[in-house]
Amino acid sequence: MGQEDLMNKAEDVADQFLRVTKQYLPHLARLCLISTFLEDGIRMWFQWNEQRDYIEATWSCGYFLATCFVLLNLVGQLGGCVLILSRNFVQYACFGLFGIIALQTVAYSILWDLKFLMRNLALGGGLLLLLAESRSEGKSMFAGVPSMGESSPKQYMQLGGRVLLVLMFMTLLHFDSSFFSILQNMVGTALIILVAIGFKTKLAALTLVVWLFAINVYFNAFWTIPAYKPMHDFLKYDFFQTTSVIGGLLLVVALGPGGVSMDEKKKEW
């Protein structure tokens, strides 16, 4: 009974937080979500020659195609960010950013690096949630799809987004015998399962936001490394990619888990 009271109190605190921040939370979520694309687009501008030379040397595709790759990444990412923040053509912007993720996954050989692949998939999950959030009832890309009641395409997108988001946390698990690592793994695993199945979703997602933010600031503090060192860019990339996943989780907190979730099914019981 004590545990149940504690859980109810925690949910009350989460609900109070949502009531206070409901006007600002979706905007903050979108800003966090596009942060990695914004940072990478700016990086393409300032590291134009380095990025072009890397692609040209790695793929032997020639100067022109390598330049087109960098230009596409710059325009695609910055343009997509502007559209999302201005709330114009958000669905097209999301599809464009999906394309950028796929392109970079192949171009930078992320496909063969399980950790980075899982993080890219988690980033895709955040975009999927943004796509679901932007999909209005009146104007929809799925207007020709027959209605499926509660299991609408929007709610399947929310389910897919939640499941993909938890891949980020699987890359943070530490397989050693220290007490802190075991505790972190147990608590983290429990929370990601709750988010994935949509049970106590807002509370679990909000807890993960706090946990991931703390880990991000502590482990990816790129501002403490001189800019000329390679580790600075590596940590910076990691920091903004993690911030984007935080944005996806904030969307879950703000909008709920959707129809395909245990929280929604509980209402029918």
PDB file of C-alpha atoms in Angstrom:
ATOM      1  CA  MET A   1       0.000   0.000   0.000  1.00  0.00           C
ATOM      2  CA  GLY A   2       2.910   2.311   0.793  1.00  0.00           C
ATOM      3  CA  GLN A   3       4.357   1.767  -2.678  1.00  0.00           C
ATOM      4  CA  GLU A   4       1.024   2.543  -4.300  1.00  0.00           C
ATOM      5  CA  ASP A   5       0.707   5.772  -2.289  1.00  0.00           C
ATOM      6  CA  LEU A   6       4.214   6.765  -3.323  1.00  0.00           C
ATOM      7  CA  MET A   7       3.426   6.081  -6.981  1.00  0.00           C
ATOM      8  CA  ASN A   8       0.194   8.078  -6.778  1.00  0.00           C
ATOM      9  CA  LYS A   9       2.043  10.982  -5.182  1.00  0.00           C
ATOM     10  CA  ALA A  10       4.691  10.886  -7.909  1.00  0.00           C
ATOM     11  CA  GLU A  11       1.974  10.915 -10.578  1.00  0.00           C
ATOM     12  CA  ASP A  12       0.331  13.893  -8.853  1.00  0.00           C
ATOM     13  CA  VAL A  13       3.650  15.776  -8.968  1.00  0.00           C
ATOM     14  CA  ALA A  14       4.039  14.916 -12.680  1.00  0.00           C
ATOM     15  CA  ASP A  15       0.473  16.083 -13.392  1.00  0.00           C
ATOM     16  CA  GLN A  16       1.105  19.336 -11.540  1.00  0.00           C
ATOM     17  CA  PHE A  17       4.270  19.871 -13.571  1.00  0.00           C
ATOM     18  CA  LEU A  18       2.303  19.298 -16.792  1.00  0.00           C
ATOM     19  CA  ARG A  19      -0.403  21.756 -15.771  1.00  0.00           C
ATOM     20  CA  VAL A  20       2.188  24.468 -15.134  1.00  0.00           C
ATOM     21  CA  THR A  21       4.212  23.830 -18.300  1.00  0.00           C
ATOM     22  CA  LYS A  22       1.556  22.650 -20.792  1.00  0.00           C
ATOM     23  CA  GLN A  23       1.755  25.868 -22.840  1.00  0.00           C
ATOM     24  CA  TYR A  24       5.530  25.732 -23.201  1.00  0.00           C
ATOM     25  CA  LEU A  25       6.385  22.024 -23.130  1.00  0.00           C
ATOM     26  CA  PRO A  26       5.529  21.179 -26.790  1.00  0.00           C
ATOM     27  CA  HIS A  27       7.626  24.149 -27.997  1.00  0.00           C
ATOM     28  CA  LEU A  28      10.567  23.093 -25.806  1.00  0.00           C
ATOM     29  CA  ALA A  29      10.164  19.514 -27.014  1.00  0.00           C
ATOM     30  CA  ARG A  30      10.318  20.554 -30.681  1.00  0.00           C
ATOM     31  CA  LEU A  31      13.357  22.771 -30.061  1.00  0.00           C
ATOM     32  CA  CYS A  32      15.202  19.951 -28.295  1.00  0.00           C
ATOM     33  CA  LEU A  33      14.179  17.477 -30.977  1.00  0.00           C
ATOM     34  CA  ILE A  34      15.606  19.466 -33.892  1.00  0.00           C
ATOM     35  CA  SER A  35      18.747  20.570 -31.996  1.00  0.00           C
ATOM     36  CA  THR A  36      20.976  17.832 -33.435  1.00  0.00           C
ATOM     37  CA  PHE A  37      19.897  18.686 -37.006  1.00  0.00           C
ATOM     38  CA  LEU A  38      20.439  22.387 -36.336  1.00  0.00           C
ATOM     39  CA  GLU A  39      23.914  21.779 -34.916  1.00  0.00           C
ATOM     40  CA  ASP A  40      24.870  19.414 -37.737  1.00  0.00           C
ATOM     41  CA  GLY A  41      23.620  21.812 -40.410  1.00  0.00           C
ATOM     42  CA  ILE A  42      25.721  24.610 -38.915  1.00  0.00           C
ATOM     43  CA  ARG A  43      28.664  22.207 -38.685  1.00  0.00           C
ATOM     44  CA  MET A  44      28.343  21.527 -42.428  1.00  0.00           C
ATOM     45  CA  TRP A  45      28.751  25.258 -43.072  1.00  0.00           C
ATOM     46  CA  PHE A  46      31.794  25.737 -40.845  1.00  0.00           C
ATOM     47  CA  GLN A  47      33.437  22.415 -41.788  1.00  0.00           C
ATOM     48  CA  TRP A  48      32.446  22.484 -45.461  1.00  0.00           C
ATOM     49  CA  ASN A  49      35.875  21.527 -46.833  1.00  0.00           C
ATOM     50  CA  GLU A  50      36.559  18.850 -44.216  1.00  0.00           C
ATOM     51  CA  GLN A  51      33.167  17.170 -44.707  1.00  0.00           C
ATOM     52  CA  ARG A  52      33.450  17.300 -48.510  1.00  0.00           C
ATOM     53  CA  ASP A  53      36.984  15.891 -48.476  1.00  0.00           C
ATOM     54  CA  TYR A  54      35.950  13.083 -46.103  1.00  0.00           C
ATOM     55  CA  ILE A  55      33.051  11.984 -48.326  1.00  0.00           C
ATOM     56  CA  GLU A  56      35.179  12.275 -51.471  1.00  0.00           C
ATOM     57  CA  ALA A  57      37.988  10.186 -49.926  1.00  0.00           C
ATOM     58  CA  THR A  58      35.687   7.586 -48.325  1.00  0.00           C
ATOM     59  CA  TRP A  59      33.422   6.934 -51.304  1.00  0.00           C
ATOM     60  CA  SER A  60      35.709   8.018 -54.189  1.00  0.00           C
ATOM     61  CA  CYS A  61      32.684   9.820 -55.601  1.00  0.00           C
ATOM     62  CA  GLY A  62      34.457  12.883 -56.940  1.00  0.00           C
ATOM     63  CA  TYR A  63      34.452  16.554 -55.975  1.00  0.00           C
ATOM     64  CA  PHE A  64      31.023  17.383 -57.423  1.00  0.00           C
ATOM     65  CA  LEU A  65      29.035  14.590 -55.723  1.00  0.00           C
ATOM     66  CA  ALA A  66      30.817  15.170 -52.411  1.00  0.00           C
ATOM     67  CA  THR A  67      29.917  18.872 -52.600  1.00  0.00           C
ATOM     68  CA  CYS A  68      26.287  17.971 -53.384  1.00  0.00           C
ATOM     69  CA  PHE A  69      26.211  15.699 -50.326  1.00  0.00           C
ATOM     70  CA  VAL A  70      27.381  18.477 -47.997  1.00  0.00           C
ATOM     71  CA  LEU A  71      25.020  21.008 -49.592  1.00  0.00           C
ATOM     72  CA  LEU A  72      22.063  18.623 -49.275  1.00  0.00           C
ATOM     73  CA  ASN A  73      22.849  18.044 -45.596  1.00  0.00           C
ATOM     74  CA  LEU A  74      23.205  21.755 -44.917  1.00  0.00           C
ATOM     75  CA  VAL A  75      20.049  22.891 -46.724  1.00  0.00           C
ATOM     76  CA  GLY A  76      17.991  19.834 -45.776  1.00  0.00           C
ATOM     77  CA  GLN A  77      18.727  20.074 -42.063  1.00  0.00           C
ATOM     78  CA  LEU A  78      18.563  23.846 -41.599  1.00  0.00           C
ATOM     79  CA  GLY A  79      15.507  24.110 -43.870  1.00  0.00           C
ATOM     80  CA  GLY A  80      13.753  21.302 -41.997  1.00  0.00           C
ATOM     81  CA  CYS A  81      14.486  22.953 -38.644  1.00  0.00           C
ATOM     82  CA  VAL A  82      13.056  26.298 -39.824  1.00  0.00           C
ATOM     83  CA  LEU A  83       9.871  24.629 -41.087  1.00  0.00           C
ATOM     84  CA  ILE A  84       9.361  22.659 -37.864  1.00  0.00           C
ATOM     85  CA  LEU A  85       9.934  25.640 -35.575  1.00  0.00           C
ATOM     86  CA  SER A  86       7.663  27.843 -37.696  1.00  0.00           C
ATOM     87  CA  ARG A  87       5.017  25.054 -37.835  1.00  0.00           C
ATOM     88  CA  ASN A  88       4.894  25.131 -41.658  1.00  0.00           C
ATOM     89  CA  PHE A  89       4.866  21.940 -43.759  1.00  0.00           C
ATOM     90  CA  VAL A  90       5.977  19.988 -40.689  1.00  0.00           C
ATOM     91  CA  GLN A  91       5.136  16.606 -42.205  1.00  0.00           C
ATOM     92  CA  TYR A  92       7.308  17.279 -45.272  1.00  0.00           C
ATOM     93  CA  ALA A  93      10.102  18.585 -43.023  1.00  0.00           C
ATOM     94  CA  CYS A  94       9.959  15.374 -40.960  1.00  0.00           C
ATOM     95  CA  PHE A  95      10.201  13.215 -44.079  1.00  0.00           C
ATOM     96  CA  GLY A  96      13.145  15.310 -45.258  1.00  0.00           C
ATOM     97  CA  LEU A  97      14.935  14.798 -41.946  1.00  0.00           C
ATOM     98  CA  PHE A  98      14.166  11.068 -42.080  1.00  0.00           C
ATOM     99  CA  GLY A  99      15.957  11.100 -45.429  1.00  0.00           C
ATOM    100  CA  ILE A 100      18.945  12.924 -43.937  1.00  0.00           C
ATOM    101  CA  ILE A 101      19.199  10.302 -41.151  1.00  0.00           C
ATOM    102  CA  ALA A 102      19.127   7.481 -43.719  1.00  0.00           C
ATOM    103  CA  LEU A 103      21.683   9.248 -45.935  1.00  0.00           C
ATOM    104  CA  GLN A 104      24.102   9.875 -43.069  1.00  0.00           C
ATOM    105  CA  THR A 105      23.676   6.332 -41.745  1.00  0.00           C
ATOM    106  CA  VAL A 106      25.039   5.018 -45.048  1.00  0.00           C
ATOM    107  CA  ALA A 107      27.538   7.804 -45.846  1.00  0.00           C
ATOM    108  CA  TYR A 108      29.255   7.715 -42.448  1.00  0.00           C
ATOM    109  CA  SER A 109      29.084   3.891 -42.163  1.00  0.00           C
ATOM    110  CA  ILE A 110      26.858   4.140 -39.073  1.00  0.00           C
ATOM    111  CA  LEU A 111      25.010   1.058 -40.334  1.00  0.00           C
ATOM    112  CA  TRP A 112      27.864  -1.116 -39.057  1.00  0.00           C
ATOM    113  CA  ASP A 113      28.223   0.607 -35.674  1.00  0.00           C
ATOM    114  CA  LEU A 114      25.448  -0.786 -33.458  1.00  0.00           C
ATOM    115  CA  LYS A 115      25.620   1.995 -30.859  1.00  0.00           C
ATOM    116  CA  PHE A 116      25.336   4.823 -33.387  1.00  0.00           C
ATOM    117  CA  LEU A 117      22.727   2.923 -35.402  1.00  0.00           C
ATOM    118  CA  MET A 118      20.525   2.548 -32.318  1.00  0.00           C
ATOM    119  CA  ARG A 119      20.899   6.238 -31.545  1.00  0.00           C
ATOM    120  CA  ASN A 120      19.953   7.173 -35.099  1.00  0.00           C
ATOM    121  CA  LEU A 121      16.891   4.941 -34.830  1.00  0.00           C
ATOM    122  CA  ALA A 122      16.003   6.643 -31.535  1.00  0.00           C
ATOM    123  CA  LEU A 123      16.307   9.982 -33.307  1.00  0.00           C
ATOM    124  CA  GLY A 124      13.949   8.643 -35.973  1.00  0.00           C
ATOM    125  CA  GLY A 125      11.544   7.715 -33.178  1.00  0.00           C
ATOM    126  CA  GLY A 126      11.521  11.321 -32.009  1.00  0.00           C
ATOM    127  CA  LEU A 127      10.693  12.479 -35.544  1.00  0.00           C
ATOM    128  CA  LEU A 128       7.917   9.905 -35.717  1.00  0.00           C
ATOM    129  CA  LEU A 129       6.377  11.401 -32.560  1.00  0.00           C
ATOM    130  CA  LEU A 130       6.697  14.871 -34.051  1.00  0.00           C
ATOM    131  CA  LEU A 131       4.992  13.627 -37.203  1.00  0.00           C
ATOM    132  CA  ALA A 132       2.156  12.216 -35.111  1.00  0.00           C
ATOM    133  CA  GLU A 133       1.866  15.466 -33.156  1.00  0.00           C
ATOM    134  CA  SER A 134       1.671  17.552 -36.330  1.00  0.00           C
ATOM    135  CA  ARG A 135      -0.917  15.338 -37.998  1.00  0.00           C
ATOM    136  CA  SER A 136      -4.250  17.110 -37.736  1.00  0.00           C
ATOM    137  CA  GLU A 137      -7.585  15.396 -38.136  1.00  0.00           C
ATOM    138  CA  GLY A 138      -8.685  17.618 -41.016  1.00  0.00           C
ATOM    139  CA  LYS A 139      -5.545  17.631 -43.135  1.00  0.00           C
ATOM    140  CA  SER A 140      -3.732  14.351 -43.159  1.00  0.00           C
ATOM    141  CA  MET A 141      -1.422  12.473 -45.470  1.00  0.00           C
ATOM    142  CA  PHE A 142      -3.442   9.408 -44.563  1.00  0.00           C
ATOM    143  CA  ALA A 143      -6.761  10.895 -45.664  1.00  0.00           C
ATOM    144  CA  GLY A 144      -7.312   7.977 -48.033  1.00  0.00           C
ATOM    145  CA  VAL A 145      -6.691   5.336 -45.365  1.00  0.00           C
ATOM    146  CA  PRO A 146      -9.863   3.801 -43.922  1.00  0.00           C
ATOM    147  CA  SER A 147     -10.562   4.685 -40.308  1.00  0.00           C
ATOM    148  CA  MET A 148      -9.467   2.055 -37.797  1.00  0.00           C
ATOM    149  CA  GLY A 149     -11.009   3.552 -34.696  1.00  0.00           C
ATOM    150  CA  GLU A 150      -8.566   3.880 -31.847  1.00  0.00           C
ATOM    151  CA  SER A 151      -5.783   2.188 -33.821  1.00  0.00           C
ATOM    152  CA  SER A 152      -5.357   5.087 -36.265  1.00  0.00           C
ATOM    153  CA  PRO A 153      -2.084   5.701 -38.130  1.00  0.00           C
ATOM    154  CA  LYS A 154      -1.326   8.553 -35.707  1.00  0.00           C
ATOM    155  CA  GLN A 155      -1.485   6.207 -32.738  1.00  0.00           C
ATOM    156  CA  TYR A 156       0.676   3.617 -34.476  1.00  0.00           C
ATOM    157  CA  MET A 157       3.218   6.381 -35.122  1.00  0.00           C
ATOM    158  CA  GLN A 158       3.173   7.207 -31.404  1.00  0.00           C
ATOM    159  CA  LEU A 159       3.739   3.534 -30.570  1.00  0.00           C
ATOM    160  CA  GLY A 160       6.605   3.246 -33.066  1.00  0.00           C
ATOM    161  CA  GLY A 161       8.133   6.489 -31.797  1.00  0.00           C
ATOM    162  CA  ARG A 162       8.040   5.299 -28.179  1.00  0.00           C
ATOM    163  CA  VAL A 163       9.605   1.950 -29.017  1.00  0.00           C
ATOM    164  CA  LEU A 164      12.394   3.533 -31.088  1.00  0.00           C
ATOM    165  CA  LEU A 165      13.140   6.154 -28.428  1.00  0.00           C
ATOM    166  CA  VAL A 166      14.037   3.507 -25.859  1.00  0.00           C
ATOM    167  CA  LEU A 167      16.910   2.320 -28.087  1.00  0.00           C
ATOM    168  CA  MET A 168      18.854   5.370 -26.863  1.00  0.00           C
ATOM    169  CA  PHE A 169      18.785   4.020 -23.319  1.00  0.00           C
ATOM    170  CA  MET A 170      19.993   0.600 -24.373  1.00  0.00           C
ATOM    171  CA  THR A 171      23.234   2.284 -25.483  1.00  0.00           C
ATOM    172  CA  LEU A 172      23.649   3.733 -21.961  1.00  0.00           C
ATOM    173  CA  LEU A 173      23.544   0.432 -20.094  1.00  0.00           C
ATOM    174  CA  HIS A 174      26.841  -0.511 -18.412  1.00  0.00           C
ATOM    175  CA  PHE A 175      27.612  -4.190 -18.061  1.00  0.00           C
ATOM    176  CA  ASP A 176      29.871  -4.250 -15.018  1.00  0.00           C
ATOM    177  CA  SER A 177      29.466  -5.449 -11.447  1.00  0.00           C
ATOM    178  CA  SER A 178      29.489  -2.117  -9.573  1.00  0.00           C
ATOM    179  CA  PHE A 179      26.440  -1.414  -7.408  1.00  0.00           C
ATOM    180  CA  PHE A 180      25.727   1.918  -9.114  1.00  0.00           C
ATOM    181  CA  SER A 181      25.801   0.366 -12.595  1.00  0.00           C
ATOM    182  CA  ILE A 182      23.512  -2.499 -11.563  1.00  0.00           C
ATOM    183  CA  LEU A 183      21.063  -0.085  -9.935  1.00  0.00           C
ATOM    184  CA  GLN A 184      21.137   2.258 -12.944  1.00  0.00           C
ATOM    185  CA  ASN A 185      20.566  -0.647 -15.338  1.00  0.00           C
ATOM    186  CA  MET A 186      17.641  -2.016 -13.309  1.00  0.00           C
ATOM    187  CA  VAL A 187      15.888   1.337 -12.897  1.00  0.00           C
ATOM    188  CA  GLY A 188      16.609   2.411 -16.471  1.00  0.00           C
ATOM    189  CA  THR A 189      15.386  -0.881 -17.935  1.00  0.00           C
ATOM    190  CA  ALA A 190      12.168  -0.712 -15.906  1.00  0.00           C
ATOM    191  CA  LEU A 191      11.498   2.841 -17.093  1.00  0.00           C
ATOM    192  CA  ILE A 192      12.144   2.142 -20.775  1.00  0.00           C
ATOM    193  CA  ILE A 193       9.829  -0.873 -20.645  1.00  0.00           C
ATOM    194  CA  LEU A 194       7.106   1.320 -19.102  1.00  0.00           C
ATOM    195  CA  VAL A 195       7.526   3.911 -21.874  1.00  0.00           C
ATOM    196  CA  ALA A 196       7.586   1.267 -24.616  1.00  0.00           C
ATOM    197  CA  ILE A 197       4.369  -0.446 -23.478  1.00  0.00           C
ATOM    198  CA  GLY A 198       2.717   2.834 -22.511  1.00  0.00           C
ATOM    199  CA  PHE A 199       2.128   2.197 -18.785  1.00  0.00           C
ATOM    200  CA  LYS A 200       2.405   5.142 -16.362  1.00  0.00           C
ATOM    201  CA  THR A 201       3.865   6.711 -19.495  1.00  0.00           C
ATOM    202  CA  LYS A 202       4.047  10.391 -18.607  1.00  0.00           C
ATOM    203  CA  LEU A 203       5.673   9.735 -15.226  1.00  0.00           C
ATOM    204  CA  ALA A 204       8.157   7.227 -16.683  1.00  0.00           C
ATOM    205  CA  ALA A 205       9.031   9.509 -19.618  1.00  0.00           C
ATOM    206  CA  LEU A 206       9.488  12.532 -17.329  1.00  0.00           C
ATOM    207  CA  THR A 207      11.793  10.498 -15.065  1.00  0.00           C
ATOM    208  CA  LEU A 208      13.813   9.424 -18.114  1.00  0.00           C
ATOM    209  CA  VAL A 209      14.068  13.056 -19.236  1.00  0.00           C
ATOM    210  CA  VAL A 210      15.623  14.026 -15.888  1.00  0.00           C
ATOM    211  CA  TRP A 211      17.931  10.994 -15.891  1.00  0.00           C
ATOM    212  CA  LEU A 212      19.070  11.453 -19.491  1.00  0.00           C
ATOM    213  CA  PHE A 213      19.591  15.206 -19.028  1.00  0.00           C
ATOM    214  CA  ALA A 214      21.875  14.558 -16.032  1.00  0.00           C
ATOM    215  CA  ILE A 215      23.851  11.897 -17.915  1.00  0.00           C
ATOM    216  CA  ASN A 216      24.121  14.152 -20.968  1.00  0.00           C
ATOM    217  CA  VAL A 217      25.479  17.154 -19.062  1.00  0.00           C
ATOM    218  CA  TYR A 218      27.909  14.997 -17.060  1.00  0.00           C
ATOM    219  CA  PHE A 219      29.312  12.708 -19.761  1.00  0.00           C
ATOM    220  CA  ASN A 220      29.008  14.884 -22.888  1.00  0.00           C
ATOM    221  CA  ALA A 221      30.363  18.169 -21.531  1.00  0.00           C
ATOM    222  CA  PHE A 222      32.006  19.187 -24.831  1.00  0.00           C
ATOM    223  CA  TRP A 223      32.461  22.771 -23.572  1.00  0.00           C
ATOM    224  CA  THR A 224      35.183  21.534 -21.193  1.00  0.00           C
ATOM    225  CA  ILE A 225      37.308  20.242 -24.106  1.00  0.00           C
ATOM    226  CA  PRO A 226      39.328  22.642 -26.315  1.00  0.00           C
ATOM    227  CA  ALA A 227      37.703  23.100 -29.742  1.00  0.00           C
ATOM    228  CA  TYR A 228      40.792  21.906 -31.644  1.00  0.00           C
ATOM    229  CA  LYS A 229      40.667  18.430 -30.068  1.00  0.00           C
ATOM    230  CA  PRO A 230      38.713  15.696 -31.934  1.00  0.00           C
ATOM    231  CA  MET A 231      36.962  14.713 -28.682  1.00  0.00           C
ATOM    232  CA  HIS A 232      35.259  18.134 -28.629  1.00  0.00           C
ATOM    233  CA  ASP A 233      33.361  17.396 -31.860  1.00  0.00           C
ATOM    234  CA  PHE A 234      32.586  13.832 -30.803  1.00  0.00           C
ATOM    235  CA  LEU A 235      31.076  14.907 -27.457  1.00  0.00           C
ATOM    236  CA  LYS A 236      29.240  17.798 -29.109  1.00  0.00           C
ATOM    237  CA  TYR A 237      27.620  15.438 -31.606  1.00  0.00           C
ATOM    238  CA  ASP A 238      26.669  13.065 -28.786  1.00  0.00           C
ATOM    239  CA  PHE A 239      25.310  15.903 -26.637  1.00  0.00           C
ATOM    240  CA  PHE A 240      22.939  17.271 -29.283  1.00  0.00           C
ATOM    241  CA  GLN A 241      21.807  13.827 -30.419  1.00  0.00           C
ATOM    242  CA  THR A 242      20.919  12.983 -26.818  1.00  0.00           C
ATOM    243  CA  THR A 243      19.136  16.347 -26.491  1.00  0.00           C
ATOM    244  CA  SER A 244      17.010  15.411 -29.508  1.00  0.00           C
ATOM    245  CA  VAL A 245      15.939  12.180 -27.829  1.00  0.00           C
ATOM    246  CA  ILE A 246      15.067  14.224 -24.716  1.00  0.00           C
ATOM    247  CA  GLY A 247      12.863  16.291 -27.027  1.00  0.00           C
ATOM    248  CA  GLY A 248      11.105  13.132 -28.193  1.00  0.00           C
ATOM    249  CA  LEU A 249      10.477  12.092 -24.591  1.00  0.00           C
ATOM    250  CA  LEU A 250       9.126  15.552 -23.781  1.00  0.00           C
ATOM    251  CA  LEU A 251       6.622  15.066 -26.621  1.00  0.00           C
ATOM    252  CA  VAL A 252       5.549  11.826 -24.951  1.00  0.00           C
ATOM    253  CA  VAL A 253       5.149  13.716 -21.660  1.00  0.00           C
ATOM    254  CA  ALA A 254       3.193  16.534 -23.310  1.00  0.00           C
ATOM    255  CA  LEU A 255       0.939  14.450 -25.564  1.00  0.00           C
ATOM    256  CA  GLY A 256       0.646  11.127 -23.771  1.00  0.00           C
ATOM    257  CA  PRO A 257       1.285   7.645 -25.184  1.00  0.00           C
ATOM    258  CA  GLY A 258      -1.584   7.540 -27.686  1.00  0.00           C
ATOM    259  CA  GLY A 259      -4.276   4.940 -28.210  1.00  0.00           C
ATOM    260  CA  VAL A 260      -1.996   1.888 -28.577  1.00  0.00           C
ATOM    261  CA  SER A 261      -0.856   1.770 -24.942  1.00  0.00           C
ATOM    262  CA  MET A 262      -1.706   0.185 -21.616  1.00  0.00           C
ATOM    263  CA  ASP A 263      -2.650   3.588 -20.176  1.00  0.00           C
ATOM    264  CA  GLU A 264      -5.349   3.925 -22.842  1.00  0.00           C
ATOM    265  CA  LYS A 265      -6.541   0.337 -22.474  1.00  0.00           C
ATOM    266  CA  LYS A 266      -6.886   0.815 -18.697  1.00  0.00           C
ATOM    267  CA  LYS A 267      -9.664   3.307 -19.367  1.00  0.00           C
ATOM    268  CA  GLU A 268     -11.672   0.530 -21.014  1.00  0.00           C
ATOM    269  CA  TRP A 269     -11.259  -1.905 -18.107  1.00  0.00           C
TER     270      TRP A 269
END
